[in-house]
Short mmCIF file of C-alpha atoms in Angstrom, two decimals:
data_model
loop_
_atom_site.label_atom_id
_atom_site.label_comp_id
_atom_site.label_asym_id
_atom_site.label_seq_id
_atom_site.Cartn_x
_atom_site.Cartn_y
_atom_site.Cartn_z
CA MET A 1 13.59 -8.49 7.21
CA THR A 2 12.38 -8.10 3.79
CA SER A 3 16.05 -8.65 2.62
CA MET A 4 15.57 -12.37 3.38
CA HIS A 5 12.95 -12.57 0.37
CA THR A 6 13.95 -12.79 -3.22
CA HIS A 7 10.66 -12.13 -5.14
CA PRO A 8 10.92 -8.76 -6.64
CA PHE A 9 7.54 -7.72 -4.83
CA LEU A 10 9.40 -7.94 -1.63
CA ASN A 11 12.78 -6.91 -2.63
CA THR A 12 13.20 -3.67 -0.57
CA PRO A 13 15.55 -2.90 2.27
CA THR A 14 13.06 -1.11 4.57
CA ALA A 15 9.29 -1.77 5.23
CA LEU A 16 7.06 -1.41 2.20
CA ALA A 17 4.57 1.49 2.09
CA ILE A 18 1.48 0.15 0.37
CA ALA A 19 -1.25 2.72 -0.75
CA HIS A 20 -4.46 0.63 0.33
CA ARG A 21 -6.89 0.95 -2.70
CA GLY A 22 -4.69 3.97 -3.75
CA GLY A 23 -5.25 5.87 -0.66
CA ALA A 24 -8.91 5.50 0.26
CA LEU A 25 -8.99 8.47 2.64
CA GLU A 26 -7.26 10.74 0.26
CA CYS A 27 -8.95 9.96 -3.16
CA GLU A 28 -11.79 8.09 -4.55
CA GLU A 29 -10.53 4.44 -3.89
CA ASN A 30 -9.50 2.02 -6.54
CA THR A 31 -9.54 4.52 -9.49
CA LEU A 32 -6.58 5.55 -11.59
CA PRO A 33 -6.34 9.21 -10.09
CA ALA A 34 -5.91 7.43 -6.78
CA PHE A 35 -3.10 5.34 -7.90
CA SER A 36 -1.50 8.25 -9.56
CA HIS A 37 -1.65 10.30 -6.41
CA ALA A 38 -0.05 7.46 -4.55
CA VAL A 39 2.61 7.33 -7.29
CA ALA A 40 2.96 11.19 -7.16
CA LEU A 41 3.90 10.75 -3.21
CA GLY A 42 6.61 8.28 -4.24
CA TYR A 43 4.84 5.12 -3.48
CA THR A 44 6.08 1.85 -5.36
CA HIS A 45 3.44 -0.45 -4.06
CA MET A 46 -0.45 -0.39 -4.25
CA GLU A 47 -3.27 -2.82 -2.89
CA LEU A 48 -6.72 -2.95 -5.02
CA ASP A 49 -9.59 -5.30 -5.53
CA VAL A 50 -10.78 -7.08 -8.54
CA HIS A 51 -14.08 -8.30 -10.00
CA ALA A 52 -15.04 -9.68 -13.18
CA THR A 53 -17.84 -8.07 -15.52
CA ARG A 54 -20.35 -10.38 -16.95
CA ASP A 55 -18.34 -10.56 -20.17
CA GLY A 56 -14.93 -11.51 -18.30
CA VAL A 57 -13.19 -8.12 -18.07
CA VAL A 58 -11.10 -7.79 -14.76
CA VAL A 59 -11.99 -4.42 -13.21
CA VAL A 60 -10.75 -2.72 -10.11
CA HIS A 61 -13.43 -2.22 -7.60
CA HIS A 62 -13.86 -3.37 -3.76
CA ASP A 63 -17.74 -4.00 -3.36
CA PRO A 64 -19.70 -6.27 -5.54
CA ASP A 65 -22.17 -3.43 -6.55
CA LEU A 66 -21.40 0.13 -7.43
CA THR A 67 -23.48 2.06 -4.84
CA ARG A 68 -20.86 3.46 -2.48
CA VAL A 69 -18.27 5.00 -4.91
CA PHE A 70 -20.30 5.44 -8.23
CA LYS A 71 -23.87 5.86 -6.70
CA ASP A 72 -25.10 3.14 -8.94
CA PRO A 73 -26.85 0.22 -7.18
CA ARG A 74 -25.91 -2.39 -10.18
CA ARG A 75 -23.63 -5.24 -9.60
CA ILE A 76 -20.39 -5.54 -11.64
CA ALA A 77 -21.00 -9.32 -12.42
CA ASP A 78 -24.49 -8.40 -13.96
CA MET A 79 -22.79 -5.72 -16.33
CA ASP A 80 -20.87 -6.09 -19.63
CA TYR A 81 -17.62 -3.93 -19.62
CA ALA A 82 -19.13 -1.52 -22.23
CA GLU A 83 -21.94 -0.77 -19.76
CA LEU A 84 -19.54 -0.31 -16.84
CA ARG A 85 -17.16 2.05 -18.71
CA GLN A 86 -19.98 4.64 -19.12
CA LEU A 87 -20.15 5.31 -15.30
CA ARG A 88 -18.33 8.09 -13.61
CA SER A 89 -17.73 8.63 -9.95
CA PRO A 90 -18.77 12.11 -8.44
CA LYS A 91 -15.15 13.44 -9.28
CA GLY A 92 -15.44 12.01 -12.74
CA ALA A 93 -13.26 8.86 -12.43
CA GLU A 94 -13.91 5.70 -14.15
CA VAL A 95 -14.04 1.86 -13.04
CA PRO A 96 -10.45 0.99 -14.18
CA LYS A 97 -9.67 -2.12 -15.94
CA LEU A 98 -6.90 -3.91 -14.05
CA GLU A 99 -5.11 -4.08 -17.35
CA ASP A 100 -5.10 -0.44 -17.63
CA VAL A 101 -3.74 0.05 -13.88
CA LEU A 102 -0.91 -2.51 -14.89
CA THR A 103 -0.05 -0.90 -18.35
CA GLN A 104 -0.27 2.78 -17.28
CA LEU A 105 1.79 2.14 -14.11
CA PRO A 106 4.38 -0.09 -15.34
CA THR A 107 6.83 0.20 -12.52
CA VAL A 108 4.32 -0.18 -9.85
CA CYS A 109 3.74 -3.53 -7.76
CA ILE A 110 0.34 -4.43 -6.94
CA ALA A 111 -1.30 -6.70 -4.06
CA ILE A 112 -4.43 -7.85 -5.66
CA GLU A 113 -7.40 -9.04 -3.45
CA ALA A 114 -9.66 -11.50 -5.76
CA LYS A 115 -13.22 -10.61 -4.64
CA SER A 116 -14.83 -13.61 -6.29
CA ARG A 117 -14.13 -17.00 -7.73
CA ALA A 118 -15.46 -15.68 -11.06
CA VAL A 119 -12.74 -13.34 -11.43
CA VAL A 120 -9.89 -15.77 -10.84
CA ALA A 121 -9.58 -17.38 -14.22
CA PRO A 122 -9.55 -13.98 -16.24
CA LEU A 123 -7.28 -12.61 -13.73
CA CYS A 124 -4.59 -15.30 -14.11
CA ALA A 125 -5.15 -15.19 -17.77
CA LEU A 126 -4.36 -11.36 -17.73
CA ILE A 127 -1.40 -11.88 -15.49
CA GLN A 128 0.01 -14.30 -17.83
CA ARG A 129 -0.62 -12.36 -20.98
CA LEU A 130 1.19 -9.17 -19.64
CA GLY A 131 3.88 -11.19 -17.98
CA VAL A 132 3.57 -9.39 -14.69
CA MET A 133 4.20 -12.22 -12.11
CA ASP A 134 7.23 -10.46 -10.50
CA ARG A 135 4.90 -7.16 -9.99
CA ILE A 136 1.87 -8.72 -8.09
CA SER A 137 0.81 -10.87 -5.40
CA ILE A 138 -2.86 -12.40 -4.82
CA GLY A 139 -4.83 -12.91 -1.67
CA ALA A 140 -8.53 -13.61 -0.82
CA PHE A 141 -10.49 -14.30 2.07
CA ASP A 142 -11.73 -17.54 0.35
CA PRO A 143 -8.90 -19.96 0.29
CA ALA A 144 -10.52 -21.52 -2.63
CA ARG A 145 -9.84 -18.56 -4.82
CA THR A 146 -5.92 -18.49 -4.00
CA GLU A 147 -5.92 -22.39 -4.60
CA LEU A 148 -7.17 -21.83 -7.94
CA ALA A 149 -4.89 -19.02 -8.83
CA ARG A 150 -1.98 -21.17 -7.77
CA GLN A 151 -3.22 -24.05 -9.87
CA SER A 152 -3.26 -21.73 -12.68
CA LEU A 153 -0.02 -19.65 -12.10
CA GLY A 154 2.23 -22.13 -10.51
CA PRO A 155 4.81 -22.10 -7.95
CA ASP A 156 6.24 -18.60 -8.94
CA LEU A 157 2.85 -16.94 -7.86
CA LEU A 158 3.53 -14.85 -4.55
CA TRP A 159 0.22 -15.40 -2.64
CA SER A 160 -1.18 -14.71 0.84
CA PRO A 161 -3.13 -17.21 2.67
CA ALA A 162 -6.57 -17.03 4.21
CA HIS A 163 -7.28 -17.28 7.80
CA GLY A 164 -6.54 -21.10 8.28
CA GLN A 165 -2.84 -20.86 7.48
CA VAL A 166 -2.65 -17.40 9.38
CA ALA A 167 -3.96 -19.07 12.42
CA ARG A 168 -1.42 -21.97 12.02
CA LEU A 169 1.42 -19.38 11.79
CA TRP A 170 0.11 -17.60 14.83
CA ALA A 171 0.03 -20.75 16.77
CA ARG A 172 3.72 -21.33 15.91
CA GLY A 173 4.44 -18.14 17.54
CA TRP A 174 3.48 -19.96 20.83
CA GLY A 175 5.54 -22.99 20.08
CA VAL A 176 2.64 -25.13 18.68
CA PRO A 177 4.62 -27.16 15.84
CA LEU A 178 2.06 -26.75 12.87
CA GLY A 179 2.92 -27.25 9.39
CA LEU A 180 2.37 -24.72 6.90
CA THR A 181 1.67 -24.56 3.19
CA ASP A 182 4.49 -23.11 1.10
CA PHE A 183 3.93 -19.32 1.30
CA LYS A 184 6.18 -16.40 1.74
CA LEU A 185 4.00 -13.62 2.33
CA VAL A 186 1.13 -13.02 4.91
CA GLN A 187 -1.19 -9.88 4.51
CA VAL A 188 -3.14 -9.82 7.90
CA PRO A 189 -4.79 -7.14 10.18
CA ALA A 190 -3.06 -6.00 13.30
CA VAL A 191 -6.15 -7.26 15.27
CA TRP A 192 -9.01 -9.71 14.22
CA LYS A 193 -12.21 -9.65 16.13
CA GLY A 194 -10.49 -8.22 19.18
CA VAL A 195 -7.59 -10.70 19.24
CA PRO A 196 -4.27 -9.50 18.42
CA VAL A 197 -3.04 -11.12 15.36
CA VAL A 198 0.30 -9.33 14.79
CA THR A 199 2.49 -9.65 17.88
CA PRO A 200 6.04 -10.02 18.45
CA ARG A 201 5.77 -13.71 18.56
CA PHE A 202 3.81 -13.74 15.25
CA VAL A 203 6.34 -11.49 13.45
CA ARG A 204 9.29 -13.86 14.85
CA ALA A 205 7.47 -16.93 13.73
CA ALA A 206 6.97 -15.38 10.33
CA HIS A 207 10.56 -14.62 9.83
CA GLN A 208 11.79 -17.84 11.22
CA ALA A 209 9.85 -19.45 8.36
CA GLY A 210 11.04 -17.14 5.74
CA ILE A 211 7.33 -15.23 5.59
CA ALA A 212 7.03 -11.63 5.13
CA VAL A 213 4.46 -9.82 7.15
CA GLN A 214 2.37 -7.00 5.83
CA VAL A 215 -0.40 -5.37 7.88
CA TRP A 216 -3.63 -3.93 6.97
CA THR A 217 -5.23 -1.24 7.23
CA VAL A 218 -3.15 1.09 9.40
CA ASN A 219 -4.32 4.76 9.54
CA ASP A 220 -3.00 6.15 12.67
CA SER A 221 0.69 7.39 13.15
CA ALA A 222 1.06 5.79 16.50
CA GLU A 223 0.02 2.39 15.18
CA MET A 224 2.39 2.61 12.19
CA THR A 225 5.18 3.34 14.66
CA ARG A 226 4.17 0.46 16.85
CA LEU A 227 4.07 -2.04 14.05
CA LEU A 228 7.34 -0.82 12.29
CA ASP A 229 9.21 -1.11 15.57
CA MET A 230 7.81 -4.63 15.89
CA GLY A 231 9.58 -5.51 12.64
CA VAL A 232 6.81 -6.01 10.02
CA ASP A 233 7.67 -6.00 6.61
CA GLY A 234 5.07 -3.61 5.12
CA LEU A 235 2.02 -1.45 5.98
CA MET A 236 -1.07 -0.74 3.87
CA THR A 237 -2.75 2.42 4.67
CA ASP A 238 -5.73 4.52 3.40
CA ARG A 239 -3.59 7.63 4.27
CA PRO A 240 -0.43 7.45 2.16
CA THR A 241 0.75 10.86 2.92
CA LEU A 242 0.59 10.17 6.72
CA LEU A 243 2.50 6.84 6.17
CA ARG A 244 5.20 8.74 4.12
CA GLU A 245 5.58 11.27 6.94
CA VAL A 246 6.05 8.55 9.50
CA LEU A 247 8.69 6.70 7.43
CA THR A 248 10.29 10.08 6.67
CA GLN A 249 10.76 10.79 10.31
CA ARG A 250 12.35 7.20 10.71
CA GLY A 251 14.70 7.84 7.73
CA ALA A 252 13.01 5.16 5.76
CA TRP A 253 11.80 7.24 2.93
CA PRO A 254 12.09 7.49 0.07
CA LEU A 255 11.94 3.66 -0.60
CA THR A 256 14.83 2.51 -2.41
#
């Protein structure tokens, strides 16, 4: 169904394969080695998370602190980038700047999760400075963050809504005529708190509204197959090698 969309981020003939954090079960997540690994596998799309340092540098990391990946308990928001860049992961990776990811991987499209309100302004400034609107999407669990990004970047921004709009879209799948904000992409879990989100009704309602459905985070081959058979437009996975195998078996790899 992606052919119905015109944004370059969505312009693929088959379901998108998206390396979640670069492939968190195959590499140290959200690092340049992880993203390079996914590119070497043939991936054209990644998902990553961003925070802002104390001095406003946009860096790629999921958690607010550095404990889990870098074994350092400090919070990113409490550090200047000059301090942060001294850290190394157990395998020697740095906390990358988003700018470095975008410039070192110039053909890769990136789904960006804004992890705080503080990161939105420098994130939008960076996107504008680099001219990469056609390579990115923005999402956040806090709808205020995406609203700030929309205000800053304008109607050409490809963005994914938070739970409120997703719930309205889900209800439309059951025939409830609820209005939707003007979005063209939803990035959602297959199941949320025990409730199936991505169902044939949901996918059908989304496609009828011209909305692409990308599902996170899918790490099981049977679940990948089930969702692809349902007609979703993309899968985010921590296991990019496995998803490539599944898509290859379906004749949908390489992505063109």
